[in-house]
Amino acid sequence: MAVLDEQGQIQIHTENIFPIIKKAVYSGHEVFLRELVSNGVDAISKRRMAAMAGDCSEGDDGAIKIHVDREAKTLTISDNGIGMTADEVKRYINQVAFSSAEDFLEKYKQEDDAIIGHFGLGFYSSFMVADRVELITQSAKPDQEPVCWSCDGSPNFNLTGGNRSEPGTDVVLHLMEEEMEYLEPARIRTLINTYCDFMSVPVQLEGETINKMEAPWRKSSRDLSDQDYIDLYNYLYPFQGDPLLWVHLNTDYPYNLQGILFFPKQTGRADWEKGEIKLYCNQVFVSDSIKEVVPRYLLPLRGVIDSPDIPLNVSRSALQTDRRVRSIGNFVAKKVSDRLRSLKKDDPKAYAEAWDSLAPFVKIGAMEDEKFADQVSELILFGTTTNANEQDGDDPIEANGKSFTTLEGYRSRLSEEHSKRILYSTDDVSQAGALNLWTAQGAEVLKLETVIDTQFIPWLEYRHEELKFQRVDAELDESLKEEDPELADQDGTTDSERLRSLIKDALNNEKVTVQVQALKAEGAPPAMILLPEQMRRLNDMGALMEQRLPGLPDHHVLLVNRRHPLVEGLLKLQSGSVLVGNSESSPTLSLSENLARHLYDMARLGVGGLEPNELAGFQTRSAELMGTLMQRGL
């Protein structure tokens, strides 16, 4: 047999393709190792299939071996796969690999950050870190000679006989001076753990297998215990605690996809833009930015999606509009809703215990995706003031010392008169006065969240046009007020009218509407701020758009409870005021006005309406007022 000794030129059209590759088109050169290991795994798989067909020898169990030679400054990636003949080297390396390189780089140059995961670089990724590459290969097919292909980063190559005695391939990288970090075993170990950890073939560094190999998401859920899922989560996301629950994904039609998604326990932070789900392709890590594949509202989930059917070497904009990718996103969302539905049905208490962490995903998802909204509409829970232990049936649900209900469960307990009104509270502290008034009269109030529900409540009203959501401090209905008629004095003026006139004059603020009522509930505050629903919503929406906390709207209602002893005393004090000399006021009238302003300040303080720079003035005025009252009492 003739000795192989051939020189030639790689037929490429882009003359500067090697400088482009060497200049590191990609910021992460490290992906070269993933590509070369993946090629080795493919070669092992091909040998296994060819051996089953009787076309080549079977050989030992497949393995990828990585060797570092510090003196020679080389990094070698070896496999015992199917190998190549001289003709195959010329076809697959000189023709296919570098023509693909041209296409790949052309795509890259069209758009910044164009290739998701930089996946599919293949053999030519070697030249991102090496100024000379040798490929030594022995075909597993019978009667084939070993071959050595080498290239110094120019279009010229050499093809000679090789010295490999067993089937497989060695790729020897003569590293550039600026890429010597890849001679560090710790660096190589980290890259294998990142990109190749779950490959089914052992990847060995200096004889030690360093990848896990087993990918739990490729198994059936029946073969995994709860601890298996928890162990995977803790491995992928160390020091994050255990997951809340998980969703196992597995389908082979109309696309192939496996994965496991985890709901993390609420940590107060979530990445709604980039996400923390890891994207794999046939157990090879591709990217931890998966926002083009799953709906935005699922991005804070964690876990793995593994699919060979997601196009990874296209522009991100093309990926976002790809019909198959959209279908995958819908599939994932449906599986998530199915998992939540089964949990609520099988273990409603566990579902309610998890609700605080689930709520942001479900509510934002419902608002952003109408199909998802239909899937989860019966799964949305609300905190409620009704005690679950005092009710018959499955609703409300008691969990974590709180009661939870669905919208339908809440409506089923409403009287016919108020069947369209949904009472809610968003802050037990600032809305305590109004909340207590309603609950003291037996009204059930939903407990919602301030941030998300600012948008979620209008969305619910859009979906349920017949309903009106009313915060407890928006207005009070007649059931909370005493019905006893007031007597007028000789001028035809009632106590309520005198109080209203006094307080309005003391505040001297046309934006504040003063109302005086006798409230039924024992312990009702002397005064409270009411915020008309639509006016407050506009204020909250403006604050959200300006990324600030919503303050007290300029226009609001001051409700004064004339049954409170402090207000009754104020009325007596005002009635007993006497003018001194030619003055238009008296010390008693001045004191009553100061008390009126103090009532207003206390009401504002209760709803967080006093700005930080106003608190010092409030304290000073309070001290002066108390001093005056003490002097009058001594």
XYZ file of C-alpha atoms in Angstrom:
634
model
C 0.000 0.000 0.000
C 1.396 3.401 -0.971
C 2.549 5.690 1.816
C 0.144 8.605 2.245
C 1.825 12.000 1.878
C -0.375 14.751 0.519
C -0.453 18.510 0.656
C -3.352 20.640 -0.424
C -5.405 23.749 0.088
C -8.744 23.888 1.829
C -11.279 25.167 -0.687
C -12.865 28.110 1.074
C -14.148 31.333 -0.399
C -13.602 33.589 2.571
C -9.865 34.120 2.486
C -9.737 35.587 5.968
C -11.769 32.853 7.660
C -8.882 31.734 9.868
C -8.044 35.225 11.122
C -11.741 35.683 11.935
C -11.799 32.445 13.913
C -8.498 33.208 15.653
C -9.620 36.682 16.576
C -12.259 35.105 18.639
C -15.501 35.940 17.047
C -16.937 34.853 20.373
C -16.066 36.211 23.762
C -16.129 32.693 25.180
C -13.384 30.686 23.511
C -14.039 27.952 26.035
C -16.814 26.426 23.923
C -14.157 24.772 21.731
C -13.846 22.023 24.373
C -17.573 21.359 24.367
C -17.535 21.082 20.569
C -14.598 18.670 20.411
C -15.938 16.481 23.222
C -19.366 16.441 21.533
C -17.736 15.341 18.273
C -16.032 12.509 20.157
C -19.308 11.387 21.729
C -20.961 11.396 18.287
C -18.120 9.273 16.904
C -18.557 6.748 19.736
C -22.298 6.584 19.063
C -21.711 6.068 15.328
C -19.267 3.236 16.014
C -21.798 1.554 18.285
C -24.499 1.693 15.577
C -22.104 0.582 12.810
C -20.910 -2.340 14.926
C -24.519 -3.438 15.487
C -24.942 -3.439 11.693
C -21.739 -5.496 11.308
C -19.864 -2.752 9.435
C -17.012 -2.323 11.900
C -15.435 -3.669 15.079
C -17.264 -3.054 18.354
C -14.309 -2.151 20.589
C -14.194 -1.213 24.272
C -16.757 0.917 26.067
C -16.727 4.471 24.740
C -14.728 7.139 26.550
C -13.332 10.613 25.938
C -9.793 11.155 27.251
C -8.201 14.568 27.724
C -4.455 14.941 28.121
C -2.444 18.060 29.009
C 1.221 18.378 27.996
C 2.675 21.511 29.589
C 6.075 21.154 27.929
C 4.726 20.755 24.431
C 1.924 23.258 25.185
C -0.640 20.894 23.752
C -4.124 19.806 24.750
C -5.300 16.476 23.305
C -8.906 15.264 23.136
C -9.151 11.580 22.260
C -12.046 9.236 21.590
C -12.390 5.566 20.677
C -15.202 6.147 18.218
C -15.608 5.204 14.600
C -12.615 7.201 13.330
C -12.080 8.309 9.720
C -10.377 7.136 6.559
C -8.198 9.469 4.472
C -11.090 10.110 2.082
C -13.414 10.858 4.970
C -10.906 13.296 6.460
C -10.705 15.187 3.184
C -14.476 15.219 2.846
C -15.556 15.947 6.426
C -12.690 18.179 7.527
C -11.527 20.019 4.411
C -14.884 20.327 2.696
C -17.742 20.055 5.173
C -16.188 21.561 8.296
C -14.788 24.675 6.704
C -17.606 25.301 4.275
C -19.851 25.143 7.346
C -17.456 27.545 9.022
C -18.007 30.076 6.259
C -21.777 29.816 6.522
C -21.623 30.065 10.307
C -19.435 33.159 10.305
C -21.542 34.851 7.657
C -24.586 34.397 9.847
C -22.682 35.781 12.796
C -21.588 38.915 10.961
C -25.181 39.808 10.103
C -26.322 40.406 13.639
C -24.753 41.107 17.011
C -25.133 38.334 19.564
C -26.713 36.267 16.841
C -26.019 32.689 17.798
C -27.720 31.275 20.862
C -25.223 29.366 22.935
C -22.654 29.551 20.098
C -23.607 25.935 19.462
C -22.614 24.022 16.342
C -19.145 25.506 15.913
C -17.768 22.010 15.375
C -14.198 21.073 14.566
C -13.110 24.495 13.341
C -13.624 25.916 16.847
C -10.154 24.419 17.514
C -8.600 27.397 15.756
C -10.073 29.817 18.318
C -7.392 28.653 20.774
C -4.752 26.842 18.670
C -2.344 28.063 16.008
C -1.764 24.478 14.813
C -4.131 21.516 14.939
C -3.354 17.856 14.308
C -6.039 15.250 13.773
C -4.794 11.663 14.096
C -7.449 9.077 13.303
C -7.897 5.364 12.700
C -11.093 4.121 11.100
C -12.928 1.254 12.788
C -13.771 -0.106 9.353
C -11.612 -3.114 8.358
C -8.310 -2.771 6.474
C -7.876 0.988 6.926
C -4.619 2.817 7.644
C -4.306 5.553 10.297
C -4.222 9.099 9.004
C -2.701 12.353 10.304
C -4.145 15.682 9.134
C -2.497 18.915 10.207
C -3.100 22.594 9.546
C -1.256 25.676 10.790
C -4.189 28.055 10.611
C -3.780 28.854 6.929
C -5.801 27.328 4.087
C -2.939 24.837 3.591
C -3.044 21.344 5.122
C -0.889 18.192 5.220
C -2.276 14.671 5.100
C 0.098 11.842 6.013
C 0.070 8.413 7.600
C -0.678 8.364 11.318
C 0.608 6.383 14.274
C -2.663 5.486 16.005
C -3.055 1.727 16.514
C -6.694 1.549 17.717
C -9.856 2.969 16.112
C -10.741 6.480 17.170
C -9.483 10.032 16.864
C -7.006 12.317 18.632
C -7.340 16.073 18.186
C -4.078 17.719 19.244
C -4.256 21.472 19.854
C -0.992 23.446 19.862
C -2.256 26.296 21.967
C -1.632 29.972 21.245
C 0.438 31.831 23.816
C -2.596 33.793 25.005
C -4.620 30.588 25.526
C -2.337 28.797 28.008
C -5.115 28.764 30.615
C -6.319 25.563 28.932
C -3.230 23.759 30.167
C -4.535 24.103 33.723
C -6.321 20.902 34.848
C -8.611 22.907 37.150
C -9.764 24.999 34.185
C -10.459 21.916 32.075
C -12.311 20.273 34.957
C -14.543 23.332 35.341
C -15.382 23.365 31.623
C -16.243 19.669 31.591
C -18.496 20.136 34.633
C -20.172 23.076 32.901
C -20.680 21.738 29.384
C -20.258 17.970 29.449
C -21.371 16.912 32.926
C -24.407 14.971 31.765
C -22.981 13.386 28.618
C -23.617 9.649 28.569
C -19.956 8.895 27.817
C -17.260 9.200 30.532
C -14.982 12.192 30.057
C -11.616 11.535 31.663
C -8.874 13.977 32.595
C -5.564 12.239 33.155
C -7.381 8.971 33.786
C -10.069 10.329 36.165
C -13.718 10.434 35.091
C -14.974 13.897 35.969
C -18.501 14.078 34.551
C -21.646 12.730 36.210
C -22.851 11.070 32.952
C -26.366 10.354 34.189
C -29.004 12.908 33.157
C -32.062 12.398 35.404
C -34.355 14.241 33.000
C -33.769 11.518 30.395
C -35.367 8.978 32.726
C -39.051 8.321 33.297
C -40.566 10.148 36.252
C -41.596 6.721 37.571
C -37.927 5.842 38.007
C -37.083 8.927 40.070
C -37.751 9.481 43.760
C -38.438 12.854 45.356
C -34.885 12.788 46.680
C -33.519 12.310 43.147
C -35.220 15.528 42.070
C -34.034 17.393 45.162
C -30.463 16.143 44.654
C -30.463 17.363 41.047
C -31.740 20.786 42.111
C -29.111 21.096 44.837
C -26.407 20.055 42.374
C -27.476 22.578 39.723
C -28.204 25.378 42.218
C -26.037 24.856 45.309
C -26.787 26.714 48.545
C -30.316 27.600 47.376
C -32.200 25.240 49.676
C -34.651 22.634 48.433
C -37.113 23.332 45.613
C -40.768 23.975 46.240
C -42.011 21.515 43.598
C -41.036 20.323 40.138
C -42.438 19.516 36.689
C -41.057 16.621 34.632
C -41.190 17.226 30.867
C -41.074 14.391 28.336
C -42.409 14.316 24.784
C -41.220 12.918 21.466
C -43.950 14.354 19.216
C -44.164 16.710 17.395
C -40.666 17.453 18.728
C -38.257 15.728 21.048
C -37.953 17.370 24.442
C -37.081 16.280 27.968
C -36.489 18.319 31.061
C -37.204 19.032 34.694
C -38.334 22.464 35.857
C -38.297 23.526 39.496
C -40.299 26.143 41.348
C -37.824 27.726 43.774
C -38.935 28.746 47.220
C -39.599 32.460 47.411
C -36.351 34.337 47.976
C -37.475 37.901 47.307
C -35.616 38.021 44.003
C -36.387 36.605 40.589
C -34.827 37.028 37.173
C -37.711 37.952 34.870
C -35.427 38.994 31.990
C -32.676 36.403 31.531
C -33.856 33.401 33.499
C -32.096 30.560 35.249
C -33.280 27.567 33.212
C -30.390 25.711 31.572
C -30.712 24.727 27.910
C -29.175 21.443 26.787
C -28.980 19.683 23.436
C -28.614 15.906 23.768
C -27.239 16.316 27.295
C -24.703 18.943 26.192
C -25.003 22.322 27.921
C -25.752 25.142 25.489
C -26.863 28.221 27.376
C -28.317 29.514 30.620
C -30.246 32.227 28.780
C -33.428 30.645 27.512
C -35.717 33.650 27.156
C -36.359 32.908 23.476
C -37.716 29.436 24.259
C -39.995 29.680 27.308
C -42.601 32.368 28.033
C -41.256 35.323 30.016
C -43.428 34.575 33.021
C -41.698 31.197 33.458
C -38.145 32.548 33.303
C -37.672 32.622 37.107
C -38.233 28.854 37.169
C -35.063 26.786 37.387
C -34.005 23.473 35.916
C -33.205 21.927 32.545
C -34.766 21.799 29.094
C -33.046 19.352 26.721
C -34.097 19.268 23.079
C -32.286 18.581 19.799
C -35.167 20.235 17.946
C -34.521 23.810 19.060
C -32.547 25.568 16.286
C -29.435 26.854 18.030
C -27.415 28.350 15.188
C -29.880 31.015 14.081
C -30.344 34.612 15.111
C -32.202 35.239 18.344
C -34.894 37.166 16.476
C -35.440 34.183 14.191
C -35.647 31.910 17.213
C -38.332 34.099 18.778
C -40.535 33.852 15.690
C -39.916 30.157 15.000
C -43.235 28.270 15.048
C -41.747 25.146 16.601
C -40.094 27.133 19.371
C -43.407 28.864 20.138
C -45.034 25.442 20.268
C -42.400 24.271 22.740
C -43.086 27.317 24.913
C -46.817 26.533 24.902
C -46.087 22.899 25.788
C -43.953 23.911 28.764
C -46.623 26.350 30.019
C -49.318 23.657 29.697
C -47.234 21.134 31.650
C -46.657 23.706 34.395
C -50.393 24.410 34.707
C -51.161 20.664 34.713
C -48.690 20.141 37.554
C -50.251 22.950 39.601
C -53.755 21.634 38.952
C -52.871 18.118 40.077
C -51.209 19.447 43.245
C -54.235 21.574 44.150
C -56.564 18.629 43.553
C -54.484 15.983 45.362
C -53.116 18.091 48.219
C -54.871 21.468 48.533
C -53.115 22.233 51.818
C -49.645 21.773 50.256
C -50.761 23.905 47.308
C -51.936 26.691 49.627
C -48.697 26.474 51.631
C -46.754 27.016 48.386
C -49.035 29.744 47.058
C -47.016 32.774 48.171
C -44.102 31.516 46.046
C -46.313 30.394 43.151
C -48.437 33.534 42.961
C -46.043 35.765 40.947
C -45.605 33.092 38.236
C -49.309 32.346 37.985
C -50.602 35.927 38.113
C -48.062 37.405 35.697
C -48.495 34.396 33.395
C -52.262 34.809 33.392
C -51.978 38.509 32.505
C -49.469 37.877 29.702
C -50.887 34.707 28.142
C -54.615 34.263 27.592
C -54.272 30.527 26.981
C -52.348 30.117 30.230
C -54.967 32.265 31.985
C -57.686 29.806 30.972
C -55.564 26.914 32.270
C -54.944 28.448 35.718
C -58.119 30.471 36.294
C -59.393 28.006 38.930
C -55.961 27.745 40.585
C -55.567 31.378 41.691
C -55.788 31.757 45.449
C -56.361 34.792 47.642
C -55.824 35.245 51.343
C -59.112 35.801 53.136
C -60.288 37.105 56.497
C -62.698 34.175 56.767
C -61.427 31.450 59.096
C -61.158 28.171 57.193
C -61.714 26.179 60.397
C -65.132 27.787 60.846
C -66.393 26.901 57.370
C -67.739 23.666 55.911
C -66.461 22.273 52.628
C -63.138 22.549 50.795
C -62.987 26.332 50.628
C -61.323 28.244 52.286
C -58.088 26.238 52.720
C -56.057 26.629 55.912
C -52.257 26.781 55.497
C -49.391 28.402 57.391
C -51.844 29.858 59.894
C -53.729 31.695 57.116
C -56.875 31.033 55.112
C -56.934 30.927 51.300
C -59.879 30.997 48.924
C -60.581 31.116 45.210
C -62.589 33.896 43.603
C -65.497 31.505 43.087
C -65.282 30.314 46.686
C -65.420 33.919 47.914
C -68.374 34.754 45.679
C -70.296 31.706 46.898
C -70.373 33.231 50.404
C -71.593 36.698 49.354
C -75.124 37.861 49.998
C -77.336 38.469 47.002
C -77.247 42.208 47.697
C -73.478 42.401 47.414
C -72.807 39.491 45.045
C -70.951 41.706 42.541
C -68.714 43.553 45.020
C -65.332 42.098 45.905
C -63.796 43.663 49.014
C -60.031 43.483 49.340
C -57.138 44.788 51.397
C -53.489 45.107 50.377
C -51.914 46.144 53.698
C -53.067 44.975 57.123
C -51.300 47.891 58.811
C -52.104 51.000 56.771
C -55.651 49.792 56.067
C -56.268 48.367 59.562
C -58.952 50.881 60.521
C -61.112 50.299 57.467
C -60.407 46.564 57.488
C -61.616 46.243 61.071
C -64.788 48.199 60.286
C -65.747 45.732 57.541
C -64.835 42.530 59.365
C -66.584 43.704 62.556
C -69.813 43.691 60.536
C -69.151 40.169 59.235
C -67.864 41.123 55.780
C -65.278 38.819 54.167
C -62.250 40.630 52.761
C -59.648 39.256 50.332
C -56.023 39.934 51.256
C -54.036 40.861 48.174
C -50.490 42.029 47.437
C -49.557 45.637 46.732
C -47.197 45.356 43.753
C -48.500 42.665 41.385
C -52.166 43.142 42.304
C -52.049 46.793 41.272
C -52.164 45.370 37.747
C -53.879 42.075 38.501
C -57.119 43.556 39.888
C -57.935 45.560 36.727
C -57.133 42.439 34.703
C -59.583 40.420 36.806
C -62.246 43.072 36.260
C -61.597 42.883 32.523
C -62.137 39.109 32.653
C -65.202 39.460 34.929
C -67.014 42.546 33.692
C -69.868 41.985 36.147
C -67.607 42.366 39.199
C -66.419 45.478 41.004
C -63.283 45.235 43.133
C -63.285 47.705 46.027
C -60.461 48.221 48.492
C -61.658 48.470 52.087
C -60.531 52.085 52.391
C -62.193 53.228 49.156
C -65.603 53.941 50.662
C -67.901 52.695 53.407
C -71.435 51.527 52.812
C -74.435 52.201 54.983
C -74.093 48.957 56.922
C -71.041 50.408 58.713
C -72.757 53.637 59.805
C -75.218 54.359 62.616
C -78.691 55.233 61.402
C -79.748 57.452 64.359
C -80.891 60.904 63.187
C -79.101 63.992 64.455
C -80.792 66.915 66.179
C -80.127 70.428 64.890
C -79.497 73.446 67.140
C -81.485 76.684 67.061
C -79.567 77.725 63.926
C -80.577 74.498 62.165
C -77.021 73.143 62.280
C -76.183 69.554 63.322
C -73.096 68.417 65.231
C -71.793 66.728 62.085
C -72.091 69.955 60.109
C -70.283 71.952 62.825
C -67.483 69.376 62.962
C -67.140 69.334 59.203
C -66.960 73.140 59.049
C -64.392 73.290 61.865
C -62.090 70.655 60.354
C -62.365 72.024 56.841
C -61.440 75.518 58.046
C -58.551 74.131 60.125
C -57.082 72.160 57.211
C -57.669 74.889 54.617
C -57.123 72.364 51.810
C -59.697 72.161 49.014
C -58.263 68.804 47.849
C -59.350 67.108 51.079
C -63.043 66.184 51.275
C -64.239 66.043 54.902
C -67.037 63.640 55.815
C -68.496 63.133 59.298
C -70.239 59.858 60.169
C -71.133 57.843 63.262
C -69.453 54.460 62.798
C -70.894 51.296 64.330
C -67.791 49.269 65.146
C -66.362 49.382 68.634
C -62.779 50.597 68.533
C -63.267 52.451 65.249
C -60.599 55.180 64.869
C -61.451 58.865 65.411
C -60.571 59.633 61.786
C -59.394 57.744 58.731
C -58.390 58.407 55.141
C -60.611 57.026 52.381
C -59.233 56.753 48.860
C -61.831 56.532 46.074
C -61.027 53.386 44.061
C -60.443 54.763 40.571
C -58.574 57.840 41.786
C -56.259 55.679 43.898
C -55.648 53.254 41.020
C -54.535 56.090 38.777
C -52.170 57.237 41.493
C -50.765 53.724 41.973
C -50.309 53.251 38.226
C -48.446 56.538 37.950
C -46.154 55.504 40.787
C -45.504 52.160 39.080
C -44.591 53.826 35.780
C -42.273 56.229 37.585
C -40.785 53.344 39.610
C -41.596 54.837 42.980
C -43.735 53.825 45.930
C -47.321 55.106 45.717
C -47.913 57.941 48.151
C -51.113 59.509 49.418
C -53.012 61.067 46.476
C -53.576 64.808 46.777
C -57.332 64.313 46.437
C -58.712 62.071 49.207
C -61.441 61.852 51.812
C -61.017 62.452 55.554
C -63.738 60.488 57.334
C -64.318 61.678 60.927
C -66.051 59.338 63.383
C -68.282 61.546 65.533
C -68.896 58.667 67.964
C -65.266 58.596 69.058
C -64.604 60.239 72.465
C -61.785 62.354 71.022
C -64.110 63.795 68.365
C -66.910 64.313 70.892
C -64.445 66.230 73.067
C -63.353 68.310 70.095
C -66.970 69.277 69.429
C -67.505 70.324 73.053
C -64.265 72.313 73.002
C -65.309 74.138 69.845
C -68.763 74.866 71.213
C -67.291 76.444 74.352
C -64.859 78.785 72.604
C -65.126 82.469 73.586
C -63.731 85.441 71.640
C -61.146 87.542 73.500
C -61.108 91.325 72.925
C -61.208 92.316 69.274
C -59.627 89.028 68.159
C -61.470 86.875 65.650
C -60.363 83.768 67.524
C -59.969 82.534 71.054
C -57.420 80.231 72.742
C -60.097 77.544 72.895
C -60.923 77.870 69.192
C -57.222 77.810 68.362
C -56.828 74.651 70.422
C -59.799 73.013 68.728
C -58.292 73.809 65.291
C -54.955 72.327 66.371
C -56.792 69.200 67.532
C -58.568 69.021 64.166
C -55.240 69.183 62.335
C -53.870 66.545 64.704
C -56.774 64.238 63.815
C -55.892 64.650 60.152
C -52.180 64.010 60.780
C -52.974 60.811 62.695
C -55.196 59.613 59.857
C -52.428 60.341 57.346
C -49.882 58.609 59.548
C -52.060 55.507 59.605
C -51.897 55.138 55.817
C -48.249 56.103 55.442
C -49.244 59.492 54.099
C -46.747 61.517 56.125
C -43.518 62.025 54.232
C -40.267 61.488 56.197
C -39.588 65.235 56.212
C -43.046 65.810 57.758
C -42.594 63.452 60.700
C -40.401 65.855 62.692
C -43.055 68.603 62.372
C -45.762 66.145 63.437
C -43.793 65.230 66.553
C -43.217 68.893 67.425
C -46.894 69.782 66.966
C -47.974 66.740 68.999
C -45.718 67.739 71.905
C -47.015 71.323 71.833
C -50.616 70.126 71.682
C -50.145 67.746 74.613
C -48.515 70.566 76.602
C -51.470 72.871 75.976
C -53.957 70.190 77.002
C -51.959 69.477 80.162
C -52.011 73.171 81.110
C -55.781 73.313 80.673
C -56.253 70.202 82.798
C -54.079 71.269 85.754
